[in-house]
Amino acid sequence: SVQDPNMPLEREEVHAVWINGPTTSQQLMGGWSTFGNGPISGEAHCNLNGSQRFTGYTTTGSYCRQATPKLDEDPLLVIHSGLVGIVLDGKPDIVSETATRIAAKLGSTAQMPIPDGLTNTAASVYDHLNSSGSVSASLELTCDGTTLDPLMAGPTNGKFAEYGLVRQGHAVVHVTIDEIEWAKDGKPHVLDEACNKAAEKKNNSENCKFDYDGTTSQRCVTKEYPICVGFVEGSSWGKCYSDPLVKKEEPCSKSYGEPGPKNPCDSESYPLCKVVKKASATQTCYAAYVPSDLDPNTAAKCVNDHGHRNNPCPSANYPVCVGHSPGVWGKCYKIPEYMPGETCDSDFGTVMETCSTTAYPICNAQNLCSKSRDMCFLNKPWFDMTVWGDMISVRLRWTSKDVGCTGTVSLDVATEEEGSKVFTASYLEETELSVIVMSQNDKLMIYQDSWNQGLSDLSLTTTSSGANIRKRSKYGDVFMEVPTNLPKCQYSNCGNKAGAVHLKAENTHTTESRPVRFTLSSNFLHGLNVPKKSPGAEITGLSVSVYDKAKQKPLGIPIHISKNWHVVTQDPYYYGTWWTANLLFHLPPQDSLDLTFHITYERFQGIPAFSHAQLSIVGYSNGWLWEEAALGTGGENFVMDPQGSHTRAFITDVRPKLFDGAWKENIGGGDFLLYFDDMGRLGYKKGLDAEILANGPCLSDAKYTSTTVDDAILSEVQIQGGRTDDLLRVFLHIKYTVLKDVGFSRLAFFQMGSETYNYHPTFAGYTFGNATGITHDFDRTCSGNFNKHKTRMYDSTNDGFNIYRETMEGDSPWWMAMSPNTSGGEYNFKTNSKVVGDRGLVVRTYRSSFDGVEYNSPSVSVLCDKIELGPPLEVSTLKQGDFVEMRLEFLVLPREQDMAATLGFSPNSKSLQFLANSGTNRDRVKEHGLRDIIVSSDTPGVIVESHYPVRICAPSSGAFYFQIDGTAIGFVPIVICNVKKEDIWMDLNVKTGATWDIHAQSGARQVNYKRNSGKYEVVINVEVLYAGGTYYFGQY
C-alpha cells in the first residue's frame, strides 16, 4: 500500500534488546538464581530422576542449580532501527591504553534485508554490524607540567556499567550509562597527593573533651580537626585530630553490610575456621591438621564428621573428616587444637573483603574502606544517549574537579563511512561533549550539531498559552513543555478532566522532506529554561493521541509515553515526577501539520479510559524496564517488569479499580513462560523485545518477544487493556513455539500469582469451571506467598485437594475464581481506601500440539495460593514444532463488600449494575466464563482474526457488515484493521429493528497507524451485555 508521507516508516521503529539475557546479573535483584556452571545440589528436592515433582528449588528456597552465566559473558545491549544500530557493551573490553569502547559497534542497518516485511531481530543486527564503528572517551591530564597517560571512560574493577532506561518505545530509546570512571588498565585513577593527605591523621594543639558539633564548650572547634582523642576525666585533656576519609590499612571489595567475610582467624597457629561438633557448636579457629593426627585405620574414609548418617568417620577418636570433595573420599583426623570461645567466619589470611565498621563503611574504587570516594578520585563521567529511528545522539557528561591539573576530554566516534572523528573539550571549563550520528542516504554521518541537518528548516508554533517549544540541536529533537496550567488530578475521582495542547509544524525547505523528532513533556529534565510544573495523580493513567486540529479527529500517528514518579536519587539525572509523549513524523517540502495533542485522564468521552506506558525507574533502582497500565487514573492497576529484573516475575503490582481515584492495595503478581531445562537450570529468557504499540485510550496494545537462553522456545506475548466502566480486565494472547528438541524438568505457561511475587493472596477459596458450570469448588487452606518448599508448591494441598497438571474438563471458556479476599476491613474512602480485591482468570481459547498430538484443553496446577497453567501430565519432552497458543482474560474484581461502593462511583455502568446483583465474586467470574461472543461477516474479503477482543479486518472496498452473536460483560473492544486512510473516520452503525443508527460510541474512537502495511486500525468500545447485534462500518 501507499505510505502516508507524514507517517513514520517501518524502518524507523526503534528497539532496545539485551540479546543474551535480562541485562546483567549486577542489575538483577530478588528472586533470581546465581549464575555459573556449578553442579546441581545433592538435596532430595533437587532430584531429577522423575520420581518427584521438580520445582527448581531446595527445601530452603534456594535454586537447585545455577543458571548459565551467558548474560554476563556477553552483556550486549543492541538499540536499533532499520536505519541505525548501536551495540552497548555492559562490560566493555579495554581496546587500547587510551580508550575503551562504550559502544562496541555502531553502524547503518539500512542495507539489511527485511524478511517477510518484519523488522530485523537484534541478534541479526549485531551480526550485521562490524566493529569499525564505535564510541569511546578519554581524559588527558597535565599536572605540574607533566602530561599523564590518558585515562579511559569505562567500568572498573571487573564490574559492569549500569544502564538506566529513561525513555523507551518505538519512536525513541533514551539511556544513561553510569558507574564508569576515568581509569587506566581497568582501575580508577587515584589522586595520590590528595588521597594521601586525606589518609593522614593530623592534630593541632587545642584541648578538648568532646568532638566538634558546631559549639565551642570543651569541644573541638573546627571541622578540619573534629575528633577529640585521649581525654581522661580528671587526668588529661584530649587533642583534636583530623578525621581521615580513607582507612588505608583495610582493603576491601564490598561495603559494610554486604555479604562477605568480616572475621577471619587472626593467628597463623590456628588458621582454619570451621565447626567441629565434638568441640564447638560455632565456627572456631583450629590448628592445621598434621599427619600424626590421622586415623591409623587405613580403611577409614568419610564424607562427613563422626555422628553424621552419610558416610561419617567411624571412630569418635578421629571424628573430623578432612579433604572430601565430590568424587574424592575424605580422611579422618583427631580434633586439632583450637581456641575455645573465639569465633570466626573465614580462614587465616582471608582478605577482609567487607568493610568492618560503620565509621568507614564504603568500599571505594581503590578497594579501601572509606567515608567518601571524593577525595581520592576524579568525579565519575556518564553517557547520555538517545536513539531515534534515523539518528543517534551521544552525549558525554562530567563534572570536573580542580586538583591542580589541566585536562582535555576527548570523545571518539567512528562509523564505517566516516572513519574516526575526535571531538575535544576542556576538562575544567566545560561539562559535556555531544555528537550526532545521522542516517543520510543509508549512510551514517557524524556531526557535532544537528542545526544544519534539517532542524533549522522546521517552523514550530503553538496557540496554547503557556506552552513552550524548543529545538535541541545537540540532541536533534524538539521538546514542547506543556502549560503549567494544564489540568491535573488528585487522588480522588478526576471526572472528565483532560488536557489539550496545540502544535503547528511546518517544513520550510523547498525540495527536501524533514523528520520531526518530537516530545511533548511535563516536567521532564530536558535542560531547557522554560516554566514547568510537576504532574498530579493523572500521571498514573494518562494517554495521549494526536488529532487533526481543524476536524478534531484522531490521525493515528504512533506515539508512546514514558513517565516517572521515583524520587530516590540513585540516578541523579532523570529522576522525579515527569511524563513525555514521544513521536516521529515527517513533513514533505513546504508541508505543514496543524495538530492537537489530546491528553486523556480518567475518562475518554464519558467512559474510563485504559492506558499503558513505560514507567521509568531511574532514581529508584535502575532495574531497566518497567511498564504500568491503568484503567482511568488514581493509581497503578497492572504493573509489568518484563525482564523480571526486580523479582523474576513479569507481572508485579496488580490493584483493583473502585473508580474513587484512590490508590488500592497490591494483589499481584504473575508470570509467563517459566522453564527449567532437563539439567535443572533456570532457562531465563533473552532477547526480549518489548513494544508498546498503542498507549490507549480505547485499547492499549503491547507485544513482547523473546527466546529461552538455550534457543529452545520462542515466546510471544500480547497484553491489551480496554476502556470500560466496570472492572479491570486485561487480555493476554500467548504463543510459545518450540525451536528445537529439548527436555525440561519444569515448565509453566502462565502463573496467576508467582512464587517470586505474590501479594495478599488471602482469598478464602478456589472455584473452577467451564462453559457449562462449576467443576471444582474448595477452600484455600494453604498459605504460600513466596515460600518455595515443595509442600507450598506442587505437593501443596487445599481442603484435601492436590491439583497437579490436571486437564480442565469440558469446553471453553474455562474459568478460575480466587475469592473472597479476607485481607482488610470494609472500604471507606476516608479511612480505608487502600483495599485489596479478588482474582479471576478466564481461558477463552486454548490449543497446543506436543509431538504431533493435539491438546485443546489447558492443564492446571494449584501451588498453594497460586494457579499455574502448564503442559499435560504425560508430556515430558518438547519437539521442534510443538506449540501452545491461548487467549486469557485476567480479571481483578472489587471485593464483594466493596461492590456497592464501586457501583456508587460508576453508577451508570450496566455491567456493574448486573454484577452487583450476581451474588459472590465466584459467581461474577463464572458469569464472565459462561458468556462468549462469536463474530462473523458475509461481506467478501472480511477476515475475522479474533472474537474477543474483536479484531476484524476490512475488505479492500472499505465498508462492510458484521455480526456479533452472544454476550459479554463490560465494554468490548472492536478493532477494525486494514483500514485505508480515507476510511478511518467512517461511522460504526448498529441495526436496531429495521433501522440503522450511528452507534453511540462511534465517535469515541482510537486510530492506530500500522507502519508495516501503511493501513490503519480503528478501535471502538461497545457493550454487548444483553444481546449481540448487526453492525456496519461505513457511511449511510
PDB file of C-alpha atoms in Angstrom, residues 415-605:
ATOM      1  CA  THR A 415      31.473   4.897  11.583  1.00  0.00           C
ATOM      2  CA  GLU A 416      32.405   2.808   8.570  1.00  0.00           C
ATOM      3  CA  GLU A 417      31.596   5.682   6.215  1.00  0.00           C
ATOM      4  CA  GLU A 418      33.361   8.494   8.087  1.00  0.00           C
ATOM      5  CA  GLY A 419      36.101   6.691   9.992  1.00  0.00           C
ATOM      6  CA  SER A 420      37.040   8.080  13.391  1.00  0.00           C
ATOM      7  CA  LYS A 421      36.194  11.642  14.396  1.00  0.00           C
ATOM      8  CA  VAL A 422      37.544  13.009  17.681  1.00  0.00           C
ATOM      9  CA  PHE A 423      35.876  15.923  19.466  1.00  0.00           C
ATOM     10  CA  THR A 424      37.572  17.631  22.420  1.00  0.00           C
ATOM     11  CA  ALA A 425      36.714  19.959  25.287  1.00  0.00           C
ATOM     12  CA  SER A 426      38.443  21.449  28.306  1.00  0.00           C
ATOM     13  CA  TYR A 427      38.019  19.273  31.385  1.00  0.00           C
ATOM     14  CA  LEU A 428      37.858  22.248  33.771  1.00  0.00           C
ATOM     15  CA  GLU A 429      35.949  24.770  31.686  1.00  0.00           C
ATOM     16  CA  GLU A 430      33.259  22.586  30.089  1.00  0.00           C
ATOM     17  CA  THR A 431      30.930  19.819  31.256  1.00  0.00           C
ATOM     18  CA  GLU A 432      29.891  17.888  28.158  1.00  0.00           C
ATOM     19  CA  LEU A 433      30.624  16.793  24.601  1.00  0.00           C
ATOM     20  CA  SER A 434      27.827  15.987  22.153  1.00  0.00           C
ATOM     21  CA  VAL A 435      27.870  14.180  18.822  1.00  0.00           C
ATOM     22  CA  ILE A 436      25.070  13.410  16.367  1.00  0.00           C
ATOM     23  CA  VAL A 437      25.256  10.283  14.186  1.00  0.00           C
ATOM     24  CA  MET A 438      22.646  10.582  11.446  1.00  0.00           C
ATOM     25  CA  SER A 439      21.395   8.283   8.704  1.00  0.00           C
ATOM     26  CA  GLN A 440      21.596  10.109   5.384  1.00  0.00           C
ATOM     27  CA  ASN A 441      21.170   8.251   2.096  1.00  0.00           C
ATOM     28  CA  ASP A 442      21.571   4.979   4.021  1.00  0.00           C
ATOM     29  CA  LYS A 443      24.959   6.040   5.383  1.00  0.00           C
ATOM     30  CA  LEU A 444      25.908   7.148   8.884  1.00  0.00           C
ATOM     31  CA  MET A 445      27.338  10.658   9.013  1.00  0.00           C
ATOM     32  CA  ILE A 446      28.857  12.302  12.098  1.00  0.00           C
ATOM     33  CA  TYR A 447      28.110  15.877  13.198  1.00  0.00           C
ATOM     34  CA  GLN A 448      28.637  17.853  16.375  1.00  0.00           C
ATOM     35  CA  ASP A 449      25.349  19.664  15.902  1.00  0.00           C
ATOM     36  CA  SER A 450      22.111  18.934  14.031  1.00  0.00           C
ATOM     37  CA  TRP A 451      21.050  22.523  13.341  1.00  0.00           C
ATOM     38  CA  ASN A 452      22.177  22.462   9.727  1.00  0.00           C
ATOM     39  CA  GLN A 453      20.961  18.876   9.221  1.00  0.00           C
ATOM     40  CA  GLY A 454      17.298  19.772   8.964  1.00  0.00           C
ATOM     41  CA  LEU A 455      16.409  21.171  12.362  1.00  0.00           C
ATOM     42  CA  SER A 456      16.728  24.786  11.175  1.00  0.00           C
ATOM     43  CA  ASP A 457      14.127  24.143   8.448  1.00  0.00           C
ATOM     44  CA  LEU A 458      11.364  23.403  10.944  1.00  0.00           C
ATOM     45  CA  SER A 459       8.937  26.123  11.973  1.00  0.00           C
ATOM     46  CA  LEU A 460       7.121  25.116  15.150  1.00  0.00           C
ATOM     47  CA  THR A 461       4.463  27.269  16.792  1.00  0.00           C
ATOM     48  CA  THR A 462       1.606  26.905  19.272  1.00  0.00           C
ATOM     49  CA  THR A 463      -1.534  28.777  20.211  1.00  0.00           C
ATOM     50  CA  SER A 464      -1.644  27.096  23.648  1.00  0.00           C
ATOM     51  CA  SER A 465      -0.972  29.789  26.193  1.00  0.00           C
ATOM     52  CA  GLY A 466       1.954  28.899  28.442  1.00  0.00           C
ATOM     53  CA  ALA A 467       3.284  26.080  26.234  1.00  0.00           C
ATOM     54  CA  ASN A 468       6.929  26.412  25.205  1.00  0.00           C
ATOM     55  CA  ILE A 469       8.689  24.833  22.203  1.00  0.00           C
ATOM     56  CA  ARG A 470      12.452  24.436  21.954  1.00  0.00           C
ATOM     57  CA  LYS A 471      14.701  22.798  19.378  1.00  0.00           C
ATOM     58  CA  ARG A 472      17.609  20.889  20.920  1.00  0.00           C
ATOM     59  CA  SER A 473      20.330  20.869  18.281  1.00  0.00           C
ATOM     60  CA  LYS A 474      22.698  18.742  20.371  1.00  0.00           C
ATOM     61  CA  TYR A 475      20.051  16.021  20.526  1.00  0.00           C
ATOM     62  CA  GLY A 476      18.492  16.604  17.104  1.00  0.00           C
ATOM     63  CA  ASP A 477      14.987  16.758  18.577  1.00  0.00           C
ATOM     64  CA  VAL A 478      12.206  19.147  19.580  1.00  0.00           C
ATOM     65  CA  PHE A 479      10.695  19.451  23.062  1.00  0.00           C
ATOM     66  CA  MET A 480       7.422  21.096  23.903  1.00  0.00           C
ATOM     67  CA  GLU A 481       6.731  21.726  27.593  1.00  0.00           C
ATOM     68  CA  VAL A 482       3.019  21.715  28.418  1.00  0.00           C
ATOM     69  CA  PRO A 483       1.484  24.819  30.019  1.00  0.00           C
ATOM     70  CA  THR A 484       1.780  24.998  33.795  1.00  0.00           C
ATOM     71  CA  ASN A 485      -1.999  25.481  33.977  1.00  0.00           C
ATOM     72  CA  LEU A 486      -2.714  22.145  32.274  1.00  0.00           C
ATOM     73  CA  PRO A 487      -5.479  20.408  34.297  1.00  0.00           C
ATOM     74  CA  LYS A 488      -4.327  17.986  36.997  1.00  0.00           C
ATOM     75  CA  CYS A 489      -5.946  15.242  39.048  1.00  0.00           C
ATOM     76  CA  GLN A 490      -5.735  14.471  42.731  1.00  0.00           C
ATOM     77  CA  TYR A 491      -6.124  11.032  44.285  1.00  0.00           C
ATOM     78  CA  SER A 492      -9.887  11.387  44.156  1.00  0.00           C
ATOM     79  CA  ASN A 493     -12.364  10.978  41.331  1.00  0.00           C
ATOM     80  CA  CYS A 494     -10.936  13.031  38.439  1.00  0.00           C
ATOM     81  CA  GLY A 495     -14.189  13.098  36.485  1.00  0.00           C
ATOM     82  CA  ASN A 496     -13.990  14.395  32.922  1.00  0.00           C
ATOM     83  CA  LYS A 497     -10.813  16.462  33.259  1.00  0.00           C
ATOM     84  CA  ALA A 498      -8.498  16.298  30.233  1.00  0.00           C
ATOM     85  CA  GLY A 499      -5.764  18.289  28.566  1.00  0.00           C
ATOM     86  CA  ALA A 500      -5.192  19.637  25.051  1.00  0.00           C
ATOM     87  CA  VAL A 501      -2.071  21.251  23.580  1.00  0.00           C
ATOM     88  CA  HIS A 502      -1.747  22.713  20.073  1.00  0.00           C
ATOM     89  CA  LEU A 503       1.210  22.382  17.685  1.00  0.00           C
ATOM     90  CA  LYS A 504       1.659  23.664  14.164  1.00  0.00           C
ATOM     91  CA  ALA A 505       4.699  22.154  12.445  1.00  0.00           C
ATOM     92  CA  GLU A 506       5.934  23.365   9.067  1.00  0.00           C
ATOM     93  CA  ASN A 507       8.857  22.377   6.851  1.00  0.00           C
ATOM     94  CA  THR A 508      10.237  25.493   5.152  1.00  0.00           C
ATOM     95  CA  HIS A 509      12.628  23.609   2.866  1.00  0.00           C
ATOM     96  CA  THR A 510      11.592  23.799  -0.782  1.00  0.00           C
ATOM     97  CA  THR A 511      12.839  20.424  -2.036  1.00  0.00           C
ATOM     98  CA  GLU A 512      13.545  18.053   0.855  1.00  0.00           C
ATOM     99  CA  SER A 513      11.384  16.266   3.417  1.00  0.00           C
ATOM    100  CA  ARG A 514      12.215  16.717   7.100  1.00  0.00           C
ATOM    101  CA  PRO A 515      11.667  14.374  10.058  1.00  0.00           C
ATOM    102  CA  VAL A 516      10.261  15.838  13.263  1.00  0.00           C
ATOM    103  CA  ARG A 517      11.604  14.071  16.351  1.00  0.00           C
ATOM    104  CA  PHE A 518       9.118  15.417  18.837  1.00  0.00           C
ATOM    105  CA  THR A 519       8.483  15.068  22.571  1.00  0.00           C
ATOM    106  CA  LEU A 520       5.575  16.587  24.465  1.00  0.00           C
ATOM    107  CA  SER A 521       6.790  16.959  28.038  1.00  0.00           C
ATOM    108  CA  SER A 522       5.518  17.622  31.521  1.00  0.00           C
ATOM    109  CA  ASN A 523       8.334  18.448  33.957  1.00  0.00           C
ATOM    110  CA  PHE A 524      10.978  16.366  32.151  1.00  0.00           C
ATOM    111  CA  LEU A 525      14.641  17.163  32.856  1.00  0.00           C
ATOM    112  CA  HIS A 526      15.320  18.362  29.324  1.00  0.00           C
ATOM    113  CA  GLY A 527      17.719  21.155  30.288  1.00  0.00           C
ATOM    114  CA  LEU A 528      15.574  23.916  28.795  1.00  0.00           C
ATOM    115  CA  ASN A 529      14.888  27.161  30.601  1.00  0.00           C
ATOM    116  CA  VAL A 530      11.097  27.093  30.454  1.00  0.00           C
ATOM    117  CA  PRO A 531       8.378  27.133  33.150  1.00  0.00           C
ATOM    118  CA  LYS A 532       7.481  23.650  34.397  1.00  0.00           C
ATOM    119  CA  LYS A 533       5.100  22.097  36.877  1.00  0.00           C
ATOM    120  CA  SER A 534       5.018  18.603  38.311  1.00  0.00           C
ATOM    121  CA  PRO A 535       2.126  16.360  37.169  1.00  0.00           C
ATOM    122  CA  GLY A 536      -0.548  15.155  39.581  1.00  0.00           C
ATOM    123  CA  ALA A 537      -2.337  11.829  40.044  1.00  0.00           C
ATOM    124  CA  GLU A 538      -3.240  11.778  36.353  1.00  0.00           C
ATOM    125  CA  ILE A 539       0.289  10.532  35.640  1.00  0.00           C
ATOM    126  CA  THR A 540      -0.732   7.035  36.726  1.00  0.00           C
ATOM    127  CA  GLY A 541      -3.265   6.668  33.914  1.00  0.00           C
ATOM    128  CA  LEU A 542      -2.890   9.210  31.139  1.00  0.00           C
ATOM    129  CA  SER A 543      -2.829   8.523  27.414  1.00  0.00           C
ATOM    130  CA  VAL A 544      -2.041  10.883  24.546  1.00  0.00           C
ATOM    131  CA  SER A 545      -3.466  10.939  20.999  1.00  0.00           C
ATOM    132  CA  VAL A 546      -2.712  13.185  18.021  1.00  0.00           C
ATOM    133  CA  TYR A 547      -5.714  14.864  16.395  1.00  0.00           C
ATOM    134  CA  ASP A 548      -6.254  16.980  13.298  1.00  0.00           C
ATOM    135  CA  LYS A 549      -6.851  20.400  14.848  1.00  0.00           C
ATOM    136  CA  ALA A 550      -9.477  21.601  12.382  1.00  0.00           C
ATOM    137  CA  LYS A 551     -11.523  18.380  12.222  1.00  0.00           C
ATOM    138  CA  GLN A 552     -10.860  17.344  15.833  1.00  0.00           C
ATOM    139  CA  LYS A 553     -10.483  13.717  14.807  1.00  0.00           C
ATOM    140  CA  PRO A 554      -7.613  11.316  15.529  1.00  0.00           C
ATOM    141  CA  LEU A 555      -4.863  10.891  12.949  1.00  0.00           C
ATOM    142  CA  GLY A 556      -3.310   7.697  14.288  1.00  0.00           C
ATOM    143  CA  ILE A 557       0.298   8.932  14.416  1.00  0.00           C
ATOM    144  CA  PRO A 558       2.154   6.354  16.581  1.00  0.00           C
ATOM    145  CA  ILE A 559       3.035   7.799  19.969  1.00  0.00           C
ATOM    146  CA  HIS A 560       4.472   6.260  23.119  1.00  0.00           C
ATOM    147  CA  ILE A 561       4.543   7.513  26.682  1.00  0.00           C
ATOM    148  CA  SER A 562       7.425   7.361  29.134  1.00  0.00           C
ATOM    149  CA  LYS A 563       6.936   8.601  32.678  1.00  0.00           C
ATOM    150  CA  ASN A 564       8.480   8.532  36.120  1.00  0.00           C
ATOM    151  CA  TRP A 565       7.457   9.286  39.689  1.00  0.00           C
ATOM    152  CA  HIS A 566      10.503   7.928  41.536  1.00  0.00           C
ATOM    153  CA  VAL A 567      12.475  10.462  43.513  1.00  0.00           C
ATOM    154  CA  VAL A 568      15.091   8.347  45.307  1.00  0.00           C
ATOM    155  CA  THR A 569      18.256   9.710  43.760  1.00  0.00           C
ATOM    156  CA  GLN A 570      20.269   6.626  42.891  1.00  0.00           C
ATOM    157  CA  ASP A 571      20.298   8.015  39.360  1.00  0.00           C
ATOM    158  CA  PRO A 572      20.773  11.785  39.722  1.00  0.00           C
ATOM    159  CA  TYR A 573      19.933  12.657  36.128  1.00  0.00           C
ATOM    160  CA  TYR A 574      16.323  11.893  35.187  1.00  0.00           C
ATOM    161  CA  TYR A 575      14.606  11.076  38.482  1.00  0.00           C
ATOM    162  CA  GLY A 576      11.457  12.787  39.710  1.00  0.00           C
ATOM    163  CA  THR A 577       7.856  13.122  38.545  1.00  0.00           C
ATOM    164  CA  TRP A 578       7.504  13.718  34.822  1.00  0.00           C
ATOM    165  CA  TRP A 579       5.918  12.326  31.683  1.00  0.00           C
ATOM    166  CA  THR A 580       6.748  12.512  27.992  1.00  0.00           C
ATOM    167  CA  ALA A 581       4.777  11.642  24.848  1.00  0.00           C
ATOM    168  CA  ASN A 582       7.214  10.775  22.050  1.00  0.00           C
ATOM    169  CA  LEU A 583       6.635  10.553  18.320  1.00  0.00           C
ATOM    170  CA  LEU A 584       8.403  10.785  14.975  1.00  0.00           C
ATOM    171  CA  PHE A 585       6.608  12.157  11.914  1.00  0.00           C
ATOM    172  CA  HIS A 586       7.593  13.610   8.543  1.00  0.00           C
ATOM    173  CA  LEU A 587       6.923  16.843   6.701  1.00  0.00           C
ATOM    174  CA  PRO A 588       7.360  16.862   2.908  1.00  0.00           C
ATOM    175  CA  PRO A 589       8.811  20.056   1.351  1.00  0.00           C
ATOM    176  CA  GLN A 590       6.811  23.141   2.348  1.00  0.00           C
ATOM    177  CA  ASP A 591       4.221  20.946   4.053  1.00  0.00           C
ATOM    178  CA  SER A 592       2.647  21.558   7.447  1.00  0.00           C
ATOM    179  CA  LEU A 593       0.530  19.774  10.032  1.00  0.00           C
ATOM    180  CA  ASP A 594      -1.836  21.547  12.409  1.00  0.00           C
ATOM    181  CA  LEU A 595      -2.220  19.215  15.386  1.00  0.00           C
ATOM    182  CA  THR A 596      -3.840  18.943  18.787  1.00  0.00           C
ATOM    183  CA  PHE A 597      -2.468  16.588  21.410  1.00  0.00           C
ATOM    184  CA  HIS A 598      -5.437  15.220  23.342  1.00  0.00           C
ATOM    185  CA  ILE A 599      -4.357  14.136  26.831  1.00  0.00           C
ATOM    186  CA  THR A 600      -6.849  11.714  28.359  1.00  0.00           C
ATOM    187  CA  TYR A 601      -7.038  11.215  32.128  1.00  0.00           C
ATOM    188  CA  GLU A 602      -9.788   9.262  33.917  1.00  0.00           C
ATOM    189  CA  ARG A 603     -12.380   9.191  31.147  1.00  0.00           C
ATOM    190  CA  PHE A 604     -12.490   9.244  27.377  1.00  0.00           C
ATOM    191  CA  GLN A 605     -15.836  10.581  26.192  1.00  0.00           C
TER     192      GLN A 605
END
